[in-house]
Every structure is written in C-alpha cells, then in structure tokens.
Amino acid sequence: MTSFFHMNEKGRSLFSRITMPGLVCLVLVIIGPAVFDMYMLNTMVKAFFFAIAAITVDILWGYTGCLTFGQSAFFGLGAYAAGLVFTHLGFTPAYVALALALAVIGAALVGLFTGWISFYRGASSFFACIISLVLPIVLNQLILSGGSFTGSSSGLTGFDTFEFEMEQWYWIAGGLMMVCGVLSSVFLSSDAGRILVSIRDNESRCAYLGLNPSAIKICLLGVCAAMAGLAGFGYGAFSGVVAPELTGFSFGTEMIIWVALSGRGTLWGPMLGTLVITVATAYLSSAMPFVWQLLLGLAFVLVIIFLPQGLIPLLSRPFAGRRTFVPALESSEVEADGRHEDEPVLEMTHVERRYGSLSVLKDVTFTGRPGELIGINGPNGAGKTTLMRCMSDGKERTGGTIKLCGHDIVRQHPQACVRFGLGRKFQNANIFDTLTVAECLRMARSVLERSSLFRRDKVIHLPPYALEVVRVTGLEAKLGTVARDLSHGEQQALELAMVLALEPRIILLDEPTAGLTRAERISIGQVFSSLAHKYGLCCLLVEHDLDFVKEIATRIVVLHQGTIVVQGSAEEVVNSELVQTIYAGPSRKDEEVA
Amino acid sequence: MSICFDILTTAALLFIVTSGLMMIFGVMQIVNFSHGAIISVGGYVSFVLAQLGIPGWYGWIFAFLVGALVGALMERLVVRPLYKRPLDAILATWGLGIVMIQIITICFGRGIQFVDAPLQGTWHLLGTDYSSYRLVMIPVAFVICALLVALLNGTRFGVRTRAVIMNEALAESLGINAGLIRFITFSIGAGLGTLAGMLITPLSSVDPYMGVTWLTSAFMLVMVSGHSFLSLLFTCLVFSTFQVLVSTYVNPVLGGMTIAVLAAATLRIRPRGFSRD
Amino acid sequence: MKLSHVLFSLGVMTLLGVPAYAADMIRIGVPVGLSGANSVVAPSIVQASELAVDEINAAGGILGKKVELIVADDASGAVGAQQAFDSLIFKKGVDVIISAETSAARNAALPIVSRGRVPYIYTSFYEGNSCNKWLYVNGWVPEQLSAAIVDYLQKRENANTFFLIGSDYAFGRGVLEFARKYIESVGGKVVGEEYLPMDGNDWTAIISKLRAAAPDALISCTAGGAPNVSLGKQLKSAGVNVPYANMALDEGTAKDMGNVASGVLVCGSYMTSLDTPENKKFLAALENKFGKDMKTPNELSVPQYEAIYAYKAAVEKAGSTKGKDVIKALGEVSVTGPRGTVKMDPETRHAALNMYLSQVQEDGSMKILDSFQNVEPGPQCRNCR
C-alpha cells in the first residue's frame, strides 16, 4: 500500500490524479457549506451520492465498454438495505454495520450473479445491456410486491437514521465522493485498470493474450455494484426515504445520460456532470418538467451522434496537458519449461470441422516441434484459417484432439490455449486502438506478471525476441504513441511483439506478410527464422504465397479442400505435381467455401 | 379451452409487437430502443384517425405508413451515422424514444386517450366465449409473419437483404446497396411498430408510455429467437405458454417476469437461443 | 486558464439566487405530480388551488394578508417529492403544504415536513394510516369506501361471491384487503383475489380466472391511468358482464372511456352531479375562471379546494400562521364545501365524509345511486405523536 501514497511516477502525487473537472468537484466540496443555502446543500448531498453511482456507470461503460442501464438496481439495493434494517430491526451501531454490510456485500453478490448471466463467453454486448435493463425491472417488481416489508409503492420512510447536521452530511457525502473518485482514478490508470480499456477496445485480443475478459467483467460488475450499493446506502441513510424508483430503470437510464452528456471515460467529467445536471434538474424541472425532459433527451441524442466524448472534455480540452507515461523496456529471462527439445509442442490428431453438412477440415493430423517453422499453405478456402482457429479455441473443432505442450485443449477457451503456450497473430493487425504502444505491450505481459491495481510498472519486461521486434521495427521510439496512430506495418509489428511477449511455445502467424513491402517481407522473414532457430519456438506460418514460405520454412504442409495433401521439406512440396495442379487451377468448389 | 386461447392470443400479440423490432435487429444487428415510443406513436395515430372519423380497419395501412416515415427519418438522421458504433446506436435510439414520448406528451397531454375498438364482444368458439378482437389477432399475426417471410425469402429485396445479413462487404462488392437495404428495413421495422401500436389499442390504454411496458419482453424475444421470423413465432408461442401458465396457476406478478427470466436463462444455457444456425 | 472554470462554477451558483421573502404574504406550497403517474390529474388539482386562492384574495386574503400559491413538481415519486418539499419549505419558505400526491411522495415528504415544522394537509384518497404530528388528511380511506360498495352489491345485486382484482402496490393491496375483511364480516365470500404488477397492463390470465370463478360481483382497485383503463377494455372485450365496482376510477376518466365504463359502480366523496348550492357555485366559478380549459373536478381536486379553505379557517381561528397553532386549529375548524361539511378530527387526523355511490351511464356521466352521511374513517392514527 505504500506505493499508493508515494506515486512512483514523476510528479504524480495523489493530488495530480484529479483533472480539471475533478478540481471543480473538489472546490465545490470544500466551499459548499460556506456559500450554499440549505436547499442547495441538500441537493448537493444527494448529487454526491448520485455521482458515486455515476462513477460506476462510467467505469463499466466509458472505460470497459459494457453499456449498463442497471446500476440503479445496486444503488436501490444499498438504499433498501439501510431502509429495511433501520425500519424492521432498529438503529444501533450493530445494525448500522449490518445494513452497511448488506448494502455493499449484498449488492456485490447480486452484481456477480448478474455478471455471470450477462458475460458468458460469446454473449453479445446487447445481451448484457438488456440484462442490465431487466435487473432493475425485476427488482422493482419484487419491491412493489413486498407488501409492508418493503413498503411497496410507498417505500420506507420515517426510520431512525444518523442525526448529522446538514453540513456534516455535506462533508461526509462530498468526502466519500472524492475518495471514490481518487481511488477509481488510481485504479483506472494502473496497469490493471488499463486492462478494462483493452477489453473495451478489443475483447478477443484480450482473450488471445490469455486474459479472461468474462471473468474480469464479472468481477468488475461485482465491485461496481458494491460501490453503487454504498452510494445507495448513503442516500437512503441521508434522505430517510427509500422508494422503488431508486431501483427503477429510468433512474438507471438517467445515469447514462449524465455520463454521456458530461463525457464517458473521463471519470471526473461524469462526476461533475452529475452534480451540475442534478442541481439543474432540481431548479428547472419543477418549472417545466416535460420540456426539461425533452431538452435532456435531445441533448443526449445530439451528443451521442456528434460528440461521443461528451461536453466536459470539450470544455476542458484547452487545459488538459496530456501526460503520457512511458515505461522502459527490459529484457527478461525466458524460463525453460523443462521439456525435451524435440518433444512435440503441438499434436493434432484427426481434427475435423463441419458446418452442418459442409466439411471444412477432414482428418487433419500433424505435429509441430520446437524450432520448426512450418508453412501451412493452400489455395483460398483450403481451410487454413479454420485450422488456426481450431488450434487456438477448443470450441471450434467438431472432432479430433489437439494437444498444446502436452495439454489436451478439450473444449477450452482461447485464454486457456494461450496459457498452455500458444500465441496467435491475426491476419489484420489485432491490437488495442486507444492504448499506447507501451500499454499494449504491458497488456500482453498481464498473464505472466500480475498487473498492479494501484500503479504502473516503470519497466516492462519482454523476452529477447519480442524486444528485438520492437527495436528492429522502430517501435521503441514510439512507446508513447497511441496504437491507432501507427502505420499499418507498425501495427502488424506491434501485434507480433505483443504475441511474442506472451513467451509462447507455439506461435500462429496468419498471413503476416499481407500488405507489406518486399523489404519488410525480407526483414520479417528473418525475424521468423530466428524465432524458430535461435529461440526454439514452433512457428506456424499460414501463407497464401508459396514463394515466401519456401525461403524460410523448415517444413511445408499443403491443405486442399480441408485435408493435408502434401507434407514435407520446402523443396519436395514446391516441386510436387499435385501442389502445382492445385495452385494452377483451383476448382470452383473451393471458391464457394471461401 | 379458454387457457389455450389465452396462450395463442398472447403469443399472437407478442409476435405482432415484436416483429418490427425483429426486422431491424435481424438485418442491422441493432436493437431499436425507441421501439416502445414507436408503438406509442401507433396508438396516437389510431387516436387521431378516430378523431377524424376514419374507421379502424383502414387505419392499419395508414399507421404502417406513418411509422415507416418516422423510421425513415430516424434512420437517416440518427442511426446512419452510428453504424460503426452499435452500442451508441442503441443509446441514440433510446434518447430518441425519450424525445418522441415527450413530444407526444406536449402535443396530446399526459392523460389517457380513448379509441373505440373496431370489433367488440365475444365469439362462441369450441365451447367457450372468447374476446373476438383477441381471436382476430391470431390470424393477423400469421398474416404478418407470412408476409414478412415471403418478403425476405421470395423477393429480390429479400435475397439482397439476406446477402447483407450474411456478409455485408461481399454484398456491397456485388453491387448491393447495403445502406438502402438498411434504410428500407428500418422503415419497415418502425412501420410494423406503429402498426402494432394501433393493433393493441383496443386492449390497452393510449398514453405516451403505452409502448414501454412491452419493451423488455420484446427485447428478450428478439435476443432469443435470432434472425428468422419463424423462430420468433415459435419463441413467442413457447414463452407465452409459460407466461400464461405461470400467471394462471402460480401468480400473475411472477407471470409478468416470466419472459425476461426464461429468456435470460435460455440464453445463458444456449447462447444461440432458438435460432438454428 | 482557470477563468473559464471559475465562470462555470459561478454559473452553477447563480442558479442559487435566494428569493426575497415578503413578510406580508401567506405562501401555500402545492407539490403535485406535474410529471409521472399523477400528471393526468395534476392539472385539475392546480386549477382547484388557483380558484381557491383567487377567491380568498378577492375576499381580502387571510388575516388581511394576500395568499400566494407556489406549485412544484414532485414527479409523482419519492425522489421528486423530497426535492419539491425541500424547495418549498427551505427555499421558498411556505407556511403550509396542501396537496394531493402519490403515497410514495407523501411518505417521502413526511420527514421533511417534520424537520421544517410546516403543517401539511394531504388531500388525496389513499390506503390509510399515515400519521405525523404535522399531517392532516381530508381524502377518503378504505374504511369509508368498502361498506358502501359491498352493501350495495349484496343488497341490490344479490351478490354473495366476490372477485377482487388489483395492482400490486400499497394502495391496491390496502383497499382490497379492507374490502375482503368487510365482505367476510358481512357473510360474503371472496372467490378470488388477484394482482398484477403496478405497471402491468395484460390482464388476460386474471380475466380467465375471473370467468372460471364466475363470481356474483367484481371489485377492482388498480393503479390509476393505464392499468385501470386496460382492465376496463379487456373486461369489455372478454364479455364479462358481472356487476363491477371500480375503486380507482375518477369521473373524468370514466367520461372519456365512454361505453367501456358504462354500468361500472364508483364510490367516492365527491361527484360533479352533487345537487348542493356549494357544488353548483364551485362548478360555476371553475368554469368561469378556466372556460374551455377547465378540467373535470374530481376526488383529488375538490378536497384540495376545501383544504385551502380549511387552512384559512384554521389560521383565522389561531390568529397566526405559526405551524403549531395552525395544527391545533385545523382539528377544530370545519369547512362547508362542494362535498358538504367536512371536519378533520384532531385525534384521527382524518375526516368523516359523506360517501356517494354512483353508476357510470352510457354517455359517461355519473348517476348517484345512494349516499351515506358522515362515514367515519375508522381507527386511524389513534396514538399519533
């Protein structure tokens, strides 16, 4: 925890975590009681609790990309925990502790369960979003049908609660909001926090870096639920009233509007935005409820279409000095896994893949050993990419077995395959658009080196071959550049470096030379050779182009119509008559499969 | 016997309400969150028509046209810029739903409007008296389903639409204007929404929020049934069976949640839902 | 560079402009559901309030002071009500709160009223037993309703078996539970009691059960607005013809529903067709003031009108607007308004009311079938703090 207070990065004290909108929040918290009247203080206290809930929406949606309408459910749970305990049991220190525990832990448990339902593998993002819509609706129904226990539609009121003065409440709520804000900020800019952004940018890449995005999102929802529950508890205890609308989905959608209008993914922006909009609503909606709603709705639509970053970044952009944090790169020792050099790392036996009656792979059996550079060739539609998919995802094949470094992958997820020692580079550069080069590389190391929740590592350890790729391609000079701004070739190189950073035993390379210049091809060819020959990796190179492959491959496998037709050294294969016919005149049938 | 009618008519109503959402989701992979507001528009169209003295049956076509117009505008102004950002697209449609509901409220007031049903009373069928309007909804649902299936499977438009669904890039390269296909499907989807709004008015109240109550069920049905209207019809039937049975024999409050809960469970166990592919 | 932020913060703060208090005014705060569920009836409540205040000011105000009406939106719910009450009591400094709101809004408001020590007259019918030192109620509670309806159904329609349908929330449950008790106490039988979620509109399964149970009479108490209307429509389309009493139907809605509601029994403390000079004068004044925009007065707006007069009487009796004095006086004064003479009891904090049983006619008008004088609210708030 010491690292928490002694920020390792230059000049990043706790205070500097707070951005310009955050500073405004801080000022509001400090000067509030001196300048605000009772009514305003009262409104602000509630707004502070709402802002905490808005943080969770921003973390889930703005940072992680999971749109949620359901944070109101957890807020409401927290509020009802306070209301129910204080009403039915009483208000003693023990019951306060119980209520608080129920609010935080209860909400977290519901959050974890909701996460489990929403974020299974392959769930569409719409599904999670709709579950988040259903949760508050179901909860609301339960509360409405709860009779005198939950107070039904009238809610619970008149229970004893903390007897603080308004000013004290103001400090408590404001302080809690600032603490939540700073903690969230510390977490979000830590290495672990960047994982959230990487999930938003490219979930499948995360899985192929060995991370488990579903599990991360489930845990995150649990934590966010707990935080919203805490805010709800505070709100319930402060206002002395809990009502069904606190759990309702229209409240949940309001939070989305706050976050969207003020700037998703900026943390302090949504907090300030929540305060401003809550106060404005308190003053304006009484005079013109429908028009106010209409204006909010219109502003929301316009911001979503034209200004997805929201309004506050627009206002504070002139003041935001972009602080890019650039760690150093260091070479790491690659540990030998104690396996025999010539023991196969990849064993495929009778692998097949069918789509209904269509058979894309039939009875594919082959092995790969360390130090081999195997070219997998074949015309379009021969099943090359399908083969790669089967190797890296246990759910893909319909028959046969695959062993990676001795582990049967059964029906396991890509992340498991990666942990067994597989690295997969996709055909199109598959990276994290909004992360910097350094962050992308750090992300690739998450499985091997646990990411800190509080800080950023000053040093990124990379295996020598990954470091070589970074250096040779000039990426080292661009560590602070956002990946989206790299050239096509640099993006390809970055992805390769990321995959290599996993220290894989087997690496799948899907058309890595596509779109590269001749010079780039030659240099990348040398990289591959050294991976296989110098570092003993098993490289599988899917290529359309036989000429490139025959230069570097130790062995070539030719696929045609889903089966291995020829296998052998480059020379044997290239000269084989069969291969020449296949390449000379691909049948129409293959085109269809493509 | 009447419980069978309950199941069938509930399924028919669910299908009618969901078909517009399905049309849009199936082709564009976008959940149209303004569907509830569009249904409300349908209710108000029937109210305005009733005020003008145009009988209910003619209004169906008119409602469809109004909805299609609203959908066309929405697609052009709001959805089109957001194709690449599907989550933002649903948020924008949601915001648009809020705007539409507020506009309805400002124009017509928050209160409930009344429209006479085109068909009242009951029919004696298979030994029981049953609401004739509800019974009519069964063939209406089948006709809508048949028309949509015919549209998607039997016409040039349908072939192109399916091409866009399967592989948009390829379809574009074959000279299919995917933008136009989306424009048309969105308009049809919205038109079906207003039509549904008009069709349910004899059974529900006409107020700005009338469509919103159907929203969650419709969303869940679409998520579960995938792409085809036949599987949607099937899903509606299965889920409405559960809903009616739970409402009748267990508790109507639970019955109200049945579809949401069942759909979530179905998708958790079988992510593809009831779609075959 | 911080200038724009300073300006921005200033912008936020200008919203806080503190209004000047004029000492020679009496302010009546009316928080109502301008938006949300109650927005259907809110305009009629505001009209009734404006009429009462206008009349009082025209007659010289209260204790020589002019009366000012401050309307605020409570969004028909707890969160909005807190906002509205905070604003009215602590910002606008009102002397009294008089309003018809949802139960959620009322409950949320009570702690604020206690904190602000402001008298609060609640003018809506509700499920009963809401008690607070600062609260008076002049709308009906289930105790005052059930007897009239059940007695009528039993005697005139020979009903012995009853079916109850409601929305699952405090009011629906509260009213029907009392009705059930009353039915059983007079020897009737409840053959079914079914609830739908508060926003549920699909009554299919319940109507099937109703038909299967074949009761002699049906009593419903749903949430107002959409659920109520859709129940009516679905009953009609299902051809249900049993005698039907609807405890949540107001006259304006019944009028709009046309033949869907015809034959339905409605019970309440106010009907527009009441043939009393006070009511005729009230209706004429309302029409005169609002003309074409006049909303049909109803079970919420008329008590609102009367409550403002009750407050006037109480202040004049107490000789001051001090909260404590007004609360004491409110239990001692009585007001003769459109509903007749209403006196709120200092013990129960509720009022004995004249109840009327009416039937909706083909054209949507109400025909009074029976009336019951001075029906007691039962044991409400006996030991109110």
Coordinates of N, CA and C in Angstrom, one line a residue, chain A residues 317-390:
Chain A
R317 N -10.6 20.7 -22.7 CA -9.5 20.3 -23.5 C -8.4 21.3 -23.5
P318 N -8.7 22.6 -23.6 CA -7.6 23.5 -23.7 C -6.6 23.5 -22.5
F319 N -7.1 22.9 -21.4 CA -6.3 22.9 -20.2 C -5.6 21.6 -19.9
A320 N -6.1 20.6 -20.7 CA -5.6 19.3 -20.3 C -4.2 19.1 -21.0
G321 N -3.2 19.0 -20.2 CA -1.9 18.7 -20.7 C -1.8 17.2 -20.8
R322 N -1.6 16.6 -21.9 CA -1.6 15.1 -22.0 C -0.3 14.6 -21.4
R323 N -0.5 13.8 -20.3 CA 0.6 13.2 -19.7 C 0.8 11.8 -20.1
T324 N 1.7 11.6 -21.0 CA 1.9 10.2 -21.4 C 3.0 9.6 -20.6
F325 N 2.7 8.4 -20.0 CA 3.6 7.8 -19.2 C 4.4 6.7 -20.0
V326 N 5.7 6.8 -20.1 CA 6.4 5.9 -20.9 C 7.4 5.1 -20.1
P327 N 7.1 3.8 -19.9 CA 8.0 3.0 -19.1 C 9.2 2.6 -20.0
A328 N 10.2 2.0 -19.3 CA 11.3 1.5 -20.0 C 11.1 0.0 -20.4
L329 N 11.8 -0.5 -21.4 CA 11.7 -1.9 -21.8 C 13.0 -2.6 -21.2
E330 N 12.8 -3.8 -20.8 CA 13.9 -4.6 -20.3 C 13.8 -6.0 -20.8
S331 N 14.9 -6.6 -21.0 CA 14.8 -8.0 -21.5 C 14.6 -8.9 -20.3
S332 N 13.7 -9.9 -20.5 CA 13.5 -10.9 -19.4 C 14.1 -12.2 -19.7
E333 N 14.4 -13.0 -18.7 CA 14.9 -14.3 -18.9 C 13.7 -15.2 -19.3
V334 N 13.8 -15.9 -20.4 CA 12.7 -16.9 -20.7 C 13.1 -18.2 -20.0
E335 N 12.2 -18.5 -19.1 CA 12.4 -19.8 -18.4 C 12.2 -21.0 -19.2
A336 N 13.1 -21.9 -19.1 CA 12.9 -23.1 -19.8 C 11.8 -23.9 -19.1
D337 N 10.9 -24.5 -19.9 CA 9.8 -25.2 -19.2 C 10.2 -26.7 -18.9
G338 N 11.5 -27.0 -19.0 CA 11.9 -28.3 -18.6 C 11.4 -29.4 -19.5
R339 N 11.0 -29.1 -20.7 CA 10.5 -30.1 -21.6 C 11.7 -30.5 -22.5
H340 N 11.6 -31.7 -23.1 CA 12.6 -32.1 -24.1 C 12.5 -31.2 -25.3
E341 N 13.7 -31.0 -25.8 CA 13.8 -30.1 -27.0 C 13.0 -30.6 -28.2
D342 N 13.0 -32.0 -28.4 CA 12.4 -32.4 -29.6 C 11.0 -33.1 -29.3
E343 N 10.5 -32.9 -28.1 CA 9.2 -33.4 -27.8 C 8.2 -32.5 -28.5
P344 N 7.2 -33.0 -29.2 CA 6.3 -32.1 -29.9 C 5.5 -31.2 -29.0
V345 N 5.4 -29.9 -29.4 CA 4.6 -29.0 -28.7 C 3.2 -28.9 -29.2
L346 N 3.0 -29.4 -30.4 CA 1.7 -29.3 -31.0 C 1.3 -30.7 -31.6
E347 N 0.3 -31.3 -31.1 CA -0.2 -32.6 -31.7 C -1.6 -32.5 -32.1
M348 N -1.9 -32.6 -33.3 CA -3.3 -32.6 -33.8 C -3.6 -34.0 -34.3
T349 N -4.6 -34.6 -33.9 CA -5.0 -35.9 -34.4 C -6.4 -36.0 -34.8
H350 N -6.6 -36.3 -36.1 CA -7.9 -36.5 -36.7 C -8.9 -35.3 -36.5
V351 N -8.3 -34.1 -36.6 CA -9.1 -32.9 -36.3 C -10.1 -32.7 -37.5
E352 N -11.3 -32.4 -37.2 CA -12.2 -32.1 -38.2 C -13.1 -30.9 -37.8
R353 N -13.7 -30.3 -38.8 CA -14.6 -29.1 -38.5 C -15.7 -29.2 -39.6
R354 N -16.9 -29.3 -39.1 CA -18.0 -29.3 -40.0 C -18.9 -28.0 -39.8
Y355 N -19.5 -27.5 -40.8 CA -20.6 -26.5 -40.6 C -21.8 -27.2 -41.2
G356 N -22.6 -27.8 -40.4 CA -23.7 -28.5 -40.9 C -23.2 -29.7 -41.8
S357 N -23.6 -29.7 -43.0 CA -23.2 -30.8 -43.9 C -21.9 -30.5 -44.6
L358 N -21.4 -29.3 -44.4 CA -20.2 -28.9 -45.1 C -19.0 -29.2 -44.2
S359 N -18.1 -29.9 -44.8 CA -16.9 -30.3 -44.0 C -15.7 -29.4 -44.5
V360 N -15.2 -28.6 -43.5 CA -14.1 -27.7 -43.9 C -12.8 -28.3 -43.6
L361 N -12.7 -29.1 -42.5 CA -11.5 -29.8 -42.2 C -11.8 -31.3 -42.1
K362 N -11.0 -32.1 -42.7 CA -11.3 -33.5 -42.6 C -10.0 -34.2 -42.1
D363 N -10.0 -34.9 -41.0 CA -9.0 -35.8 -40.6 C -7.6 -35.2 -40.7
V364 N -7.4 -34.0 -40.1 CA -6.1 -33.4 -40.1 C -5.2 -33.9 -38.9
T365 N -4.1 -34.5 -39.3 CA -3.2 -35.0 -38.2 C -1.8 -34.5 -38.5
F366 N -1.2 -33.8 -37.6 CA 0.2 -33.5 -37.7 C 0.7 -32.9 -36.4
T367 N 2.1 -32.9 -36.3 CA 2.7 -32.5 -35.1 C 3.7 -31.3 -35.4
G368 N 3.9 -30.5 -34.4 CA 4.9 -29.5 -34.6 C 5.9 -29.6 -33.4
R369 N 7.2 -29.4 -33.7 CA 8.2 -29.5 -32.7 C 8.9 -28.1 -32.5
P370 N 9.5 -27.9 -31.3 CA 10.2 -26.7 -31.1 C 11.3 -26.5 -32.2
G371 N 11.5 -25.3 -32.6 CA 12.5 -25.0 -33.6 C 12.0 -25.2 -35.0
E372 N 10.8 -25.7 -35.2 CA 10.3 -25.8 -36.6 C 9.6 -24.6 -37.0
L373 N 9.7 -24.3 -38.3 CA 9.0 -23.2 -38.9 C 8.1 -23.9 -40.0
I374 N 6.9 -24.1 -39.7 CA 6.1 -24.8 -40.6 C 5.2 -23.9 -41.4
G375 N 5.3 -24.0 -42.7 CA 4.5 -23.2 -43.5 C 3.2 -24.0 -43.8
I376 N 2.0 -23.3 -43.6 CA 0.8 -24.0 -43.9 C 0.2 -23.3 -45.1
N377 N 0.2 -24.0 -46.2 CA -0.2 -23.4 -47.5 C -1.5 -24.0 -48.1
G378 N -1.9 -23.4 -49.1 CA -3.1 -24.0 -49.7 C -3.8 -22.8 -50.4
P379 N -4.6 -23.1 -51.4 CA -5.4 -22.0 -52.0 C -6.4 -21.5 -51.1
N380 N -7.1 -20.4 -51.5 CA -8.2 -19.8 -50.7 C -9.2 -20.9 -50.4
G381 N -9.7 -20.9 -49.2 CA -10.7 -21.8 -48.9 C -10.3 -23.2 -48.6
A382 N -9.0 -23.4 -48.5 CA -8.5 -24.8 -48.2 C -8.7 -25.1 -46.8
G383 N -9.0 -24.1 -45.9 CA -9.2 -24.4 -44.5 C -8.1 -24.0 -43.6
K384 N -7.2 -23.2 -44.1 CA -6.0 -22.8 -43.3 C -6.4 -22.0 -42.1
T385 N -7.2 -21.0 -42.3 CA -7.6 -20.2 -41.1 C -8.5 -21.0 -40.1
T386 N -9.3 -21.8 -40.7 CA -10.1 -22.7 -39.8 C -9.2 -23.6 -38.9
L387 N -8.1 -24.0 -39.5 CA -7.2 -24.9 -38.8 C -6.6 -24.1 -37.6
M388 N -6.2 -22.8 -37.9 CA -5.7 -22.0 -36.8 C -6.7 -21.8 -35.7
R389 N -7.9 -21.5 -36.2 CA -9.0 -21.3 -35.1 C -9.1 -22.6 -34.3
C390 N -9.1 -23.7 -34.9 CA -9.2 -25.0 -34.1 C -8.1 -25.1 -33.1

